[in-house]
CSV table of C-alpha atoms in Angstrom, one decimal:
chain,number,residue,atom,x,y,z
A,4,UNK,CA,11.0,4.1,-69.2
A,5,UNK,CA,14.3,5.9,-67.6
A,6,UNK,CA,17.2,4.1,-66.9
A,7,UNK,CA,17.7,1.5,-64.3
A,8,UNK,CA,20.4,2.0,-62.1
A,9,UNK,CA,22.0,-0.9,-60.2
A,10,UNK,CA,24.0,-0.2,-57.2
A,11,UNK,CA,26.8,-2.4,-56.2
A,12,UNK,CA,28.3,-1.2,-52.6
A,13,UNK,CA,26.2,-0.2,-50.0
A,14,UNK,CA,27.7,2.7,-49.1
A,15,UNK,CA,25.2,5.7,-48.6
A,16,UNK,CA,27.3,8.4,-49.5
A,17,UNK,CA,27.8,6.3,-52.8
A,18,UNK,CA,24.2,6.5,-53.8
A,19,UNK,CA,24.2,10.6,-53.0
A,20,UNK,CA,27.6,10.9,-54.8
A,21,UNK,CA,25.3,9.8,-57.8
A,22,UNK,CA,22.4,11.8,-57.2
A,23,UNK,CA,24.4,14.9,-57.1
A,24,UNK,CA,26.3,14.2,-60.3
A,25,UNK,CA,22.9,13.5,-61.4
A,26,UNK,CA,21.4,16.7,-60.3
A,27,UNK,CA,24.7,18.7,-61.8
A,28,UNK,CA,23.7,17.3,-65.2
A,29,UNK,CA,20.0,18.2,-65.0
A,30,UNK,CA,20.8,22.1,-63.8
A,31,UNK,CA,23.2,22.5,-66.7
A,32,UNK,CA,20.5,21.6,-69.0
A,33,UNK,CA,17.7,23.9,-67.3
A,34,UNK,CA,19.8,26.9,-66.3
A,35,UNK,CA,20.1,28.8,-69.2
A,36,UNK,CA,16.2,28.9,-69.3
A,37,UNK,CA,15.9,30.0,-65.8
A,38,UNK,CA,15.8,33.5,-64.0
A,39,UNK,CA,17.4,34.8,-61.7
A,40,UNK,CA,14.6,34.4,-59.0
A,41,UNK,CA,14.8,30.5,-59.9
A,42,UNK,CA,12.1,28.7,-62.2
A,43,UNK,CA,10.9,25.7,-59.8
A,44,UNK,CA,12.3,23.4,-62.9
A,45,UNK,CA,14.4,21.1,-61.6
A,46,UNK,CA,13.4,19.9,-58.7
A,47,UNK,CA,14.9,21.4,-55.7
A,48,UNK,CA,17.3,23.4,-57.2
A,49,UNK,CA,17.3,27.1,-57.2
A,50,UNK,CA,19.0,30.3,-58.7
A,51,UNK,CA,19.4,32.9,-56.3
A,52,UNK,CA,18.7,36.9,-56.4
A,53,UNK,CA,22.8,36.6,-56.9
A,54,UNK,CA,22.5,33.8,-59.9
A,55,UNK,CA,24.1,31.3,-58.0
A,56,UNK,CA,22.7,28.1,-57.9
A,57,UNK,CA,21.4,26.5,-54.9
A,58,UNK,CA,21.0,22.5,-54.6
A,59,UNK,CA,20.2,21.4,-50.8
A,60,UNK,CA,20.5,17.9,-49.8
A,61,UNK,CA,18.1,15.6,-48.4
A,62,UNK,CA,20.7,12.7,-48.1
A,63,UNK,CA,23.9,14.4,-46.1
A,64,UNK,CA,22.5,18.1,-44.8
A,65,UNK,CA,24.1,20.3,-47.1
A,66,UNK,CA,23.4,23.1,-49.8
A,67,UNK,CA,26.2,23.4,-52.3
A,68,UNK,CA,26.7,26.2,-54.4
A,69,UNK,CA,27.3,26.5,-57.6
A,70,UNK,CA,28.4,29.3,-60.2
A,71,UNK,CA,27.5,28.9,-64.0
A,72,UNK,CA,30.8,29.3,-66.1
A,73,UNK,CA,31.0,31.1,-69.2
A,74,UNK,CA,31.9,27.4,-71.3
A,75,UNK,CA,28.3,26.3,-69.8
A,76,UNK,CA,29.9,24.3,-66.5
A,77,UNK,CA,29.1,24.6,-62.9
A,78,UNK,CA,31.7,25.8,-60.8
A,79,UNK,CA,31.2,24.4,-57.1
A,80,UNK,CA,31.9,27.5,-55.2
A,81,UNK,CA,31.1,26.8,-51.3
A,82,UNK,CA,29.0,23.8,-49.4
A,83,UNK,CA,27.0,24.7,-46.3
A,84,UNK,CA,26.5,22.7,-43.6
A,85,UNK,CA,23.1,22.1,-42.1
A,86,UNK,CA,23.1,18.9,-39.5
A,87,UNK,CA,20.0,17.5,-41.1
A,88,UNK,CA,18.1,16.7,-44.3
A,89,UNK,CA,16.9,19.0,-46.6
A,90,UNK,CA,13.9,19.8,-48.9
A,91,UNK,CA,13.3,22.1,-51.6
A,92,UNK,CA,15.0,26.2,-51.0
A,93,UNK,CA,13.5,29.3,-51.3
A,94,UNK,CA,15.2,32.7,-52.1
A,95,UNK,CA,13.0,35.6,-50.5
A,96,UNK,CA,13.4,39.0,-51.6
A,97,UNK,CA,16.1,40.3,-49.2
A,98,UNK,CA,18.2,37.0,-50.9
A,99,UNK,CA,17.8,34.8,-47.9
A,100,UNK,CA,17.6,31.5,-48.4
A,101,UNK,CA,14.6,29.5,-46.9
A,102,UNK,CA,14.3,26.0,-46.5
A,103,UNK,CA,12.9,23.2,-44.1
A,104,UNK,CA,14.4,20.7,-42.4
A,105,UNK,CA,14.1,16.8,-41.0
A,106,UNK,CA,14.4,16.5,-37.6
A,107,UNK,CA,13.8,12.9,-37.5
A,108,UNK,CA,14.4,11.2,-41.3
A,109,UNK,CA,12.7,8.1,-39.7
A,110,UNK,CA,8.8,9.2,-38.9
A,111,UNK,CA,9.2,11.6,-42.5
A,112,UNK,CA,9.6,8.7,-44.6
A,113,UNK,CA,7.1,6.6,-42.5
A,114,UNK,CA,4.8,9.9,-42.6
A,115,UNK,CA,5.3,10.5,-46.7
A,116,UNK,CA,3.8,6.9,-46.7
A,117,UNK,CA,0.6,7.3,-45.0
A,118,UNK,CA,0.2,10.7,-44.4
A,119,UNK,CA,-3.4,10.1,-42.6
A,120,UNK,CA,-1.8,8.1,-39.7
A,121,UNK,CA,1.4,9.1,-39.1
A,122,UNK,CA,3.3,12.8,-38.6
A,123,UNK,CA,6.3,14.1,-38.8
A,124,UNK,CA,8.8,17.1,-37.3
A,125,UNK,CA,9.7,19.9,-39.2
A,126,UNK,CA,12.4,22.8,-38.9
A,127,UNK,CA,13.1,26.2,-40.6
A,128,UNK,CA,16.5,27.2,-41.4
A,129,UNK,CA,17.2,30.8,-42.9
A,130,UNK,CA,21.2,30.7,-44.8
A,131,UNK,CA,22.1,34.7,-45.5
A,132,UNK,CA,24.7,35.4,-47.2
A,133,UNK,CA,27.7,37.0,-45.5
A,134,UNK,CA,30.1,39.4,-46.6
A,135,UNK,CA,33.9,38.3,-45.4
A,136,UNK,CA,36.0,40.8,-43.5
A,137,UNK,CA,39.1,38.8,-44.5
A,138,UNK,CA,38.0,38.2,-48.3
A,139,UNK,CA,36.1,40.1,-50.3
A,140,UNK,CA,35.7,36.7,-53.1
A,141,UNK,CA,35.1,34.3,-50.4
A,142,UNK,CA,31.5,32.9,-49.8
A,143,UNK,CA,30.4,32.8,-46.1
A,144,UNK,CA,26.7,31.9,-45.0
A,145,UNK,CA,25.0,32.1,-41.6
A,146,UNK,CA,22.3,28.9,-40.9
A,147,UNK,CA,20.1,30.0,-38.3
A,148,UNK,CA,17.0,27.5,-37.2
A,149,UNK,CA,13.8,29.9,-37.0
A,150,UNK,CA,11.6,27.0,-36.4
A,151,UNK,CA,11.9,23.4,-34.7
A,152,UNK,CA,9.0,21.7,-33.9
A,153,UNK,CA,9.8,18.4,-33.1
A,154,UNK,CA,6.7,17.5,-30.7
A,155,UNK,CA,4.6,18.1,-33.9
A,156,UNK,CA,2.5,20.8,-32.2
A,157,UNK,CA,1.7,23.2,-35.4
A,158,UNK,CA,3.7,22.2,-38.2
A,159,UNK,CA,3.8,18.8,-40.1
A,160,UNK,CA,5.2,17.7,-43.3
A,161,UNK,CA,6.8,20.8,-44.0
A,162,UNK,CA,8.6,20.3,-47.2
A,163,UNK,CA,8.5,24.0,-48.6
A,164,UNK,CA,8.6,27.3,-46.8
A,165,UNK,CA,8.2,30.7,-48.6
A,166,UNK,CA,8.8,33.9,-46.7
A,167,UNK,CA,7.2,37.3,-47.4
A,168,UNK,CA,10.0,39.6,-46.9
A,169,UNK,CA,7.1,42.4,-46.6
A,170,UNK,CA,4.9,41.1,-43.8
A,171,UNK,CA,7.4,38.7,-42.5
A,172,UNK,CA,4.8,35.9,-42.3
A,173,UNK,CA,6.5,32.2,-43.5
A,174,UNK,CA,4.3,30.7,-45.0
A,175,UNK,CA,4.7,26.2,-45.0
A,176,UNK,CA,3.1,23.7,-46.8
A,177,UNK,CA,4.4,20.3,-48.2
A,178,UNK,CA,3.8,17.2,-50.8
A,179,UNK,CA,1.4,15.1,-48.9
A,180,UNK,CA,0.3,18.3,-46.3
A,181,UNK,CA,-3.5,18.4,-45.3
A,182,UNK,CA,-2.8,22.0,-44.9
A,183,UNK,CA,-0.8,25.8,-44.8
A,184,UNK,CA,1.2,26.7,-41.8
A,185,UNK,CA,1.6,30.7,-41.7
A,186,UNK,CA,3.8,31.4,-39.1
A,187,UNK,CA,3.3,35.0,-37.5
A,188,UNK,CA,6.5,37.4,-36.9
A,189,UNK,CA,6.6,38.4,-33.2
């Protein structure tokens, strides 16, 4: 049996504060093992074509970024902003990070529960990496939606997203999905 955690305020942002000092601990344990094109261990968490270490949010939006240290720490290097939950990231091979969206946190949970009655929105945001014109060392990243479909036309319980750099096809899928999604370049 893991450990039971009891939580005492009912703050939100408490409960993520914990999860994230959680999910710090496991990727200091893992990375070493890892590649640089990420291992899937972990969860969510993924080491980028840079070796940076990517850990999106599903509680407040965000991807921080981390930098292994040489004494076996993780430096927190930059936090991107989103504007809605996260699932688990994917690196492509240009180094573009992939990863899908909640629209509406609401019908997801409700559609995780009983995926043959209910549905849920998804989106697809792309973060690239940007090179500053003030700072060389300084970490900027663009988040551009690709995808929104929040009337549930085509794409539903999208929890993972992989993109084919060569063909340009996104391919989406997710834990309780009844099916793939490829999405077409135009």
């Amino acid at each position: 049996m893991g450990k039971r955690v009891i939580w005492t305020k009912r703050d939100p942002t408490d409960r993520a504060k914990a999860g994230r000092k959680r999910i710090r601990a496991e990727v200091a344990h893992f990375i070493e093992s890892s590649t640089n094109e990420g291992s899937g261990r972990g969860g969510r968490v993924k080491v980028g074509h840079d070796g940076l270490i990517y850990v999106p949010s599903v509680a407040d939006g965000t991807v921080e970024v981390f930098a292994l240290q040489p004494n076996q720490t993780l430096a927190l290097l930059h936090t991107i902003h989103t504007g809605m939950p996260l699932d688990n990231i994917s690196p492509d091979a240009r180094g573009d990070l992939w990863v899908p969206g909640f629209p509406d946190t609401r019908q997801t949970m409700k559609d995780m529960a009983g995926p043959y009655n209910e549905i849920s929105p998804a989106t697809v945001f792309r973060i690239r990496k940007m090179m500053s014109a003030e700072q060389e060392d300084k970490l900027e990243y663009e988040v551009k939606k690709v995808i929104e479909d929040k009337e549930v036309g085509v794409i539903n319980r999208a929890t993972t997203v992989v993109h084919d750099f060569k063909s340009r096809r996104l391919f989406l899928g997710g834990a309780v999905a009844l099916f793939i999604v490829i999405c077409e370049p135009r």
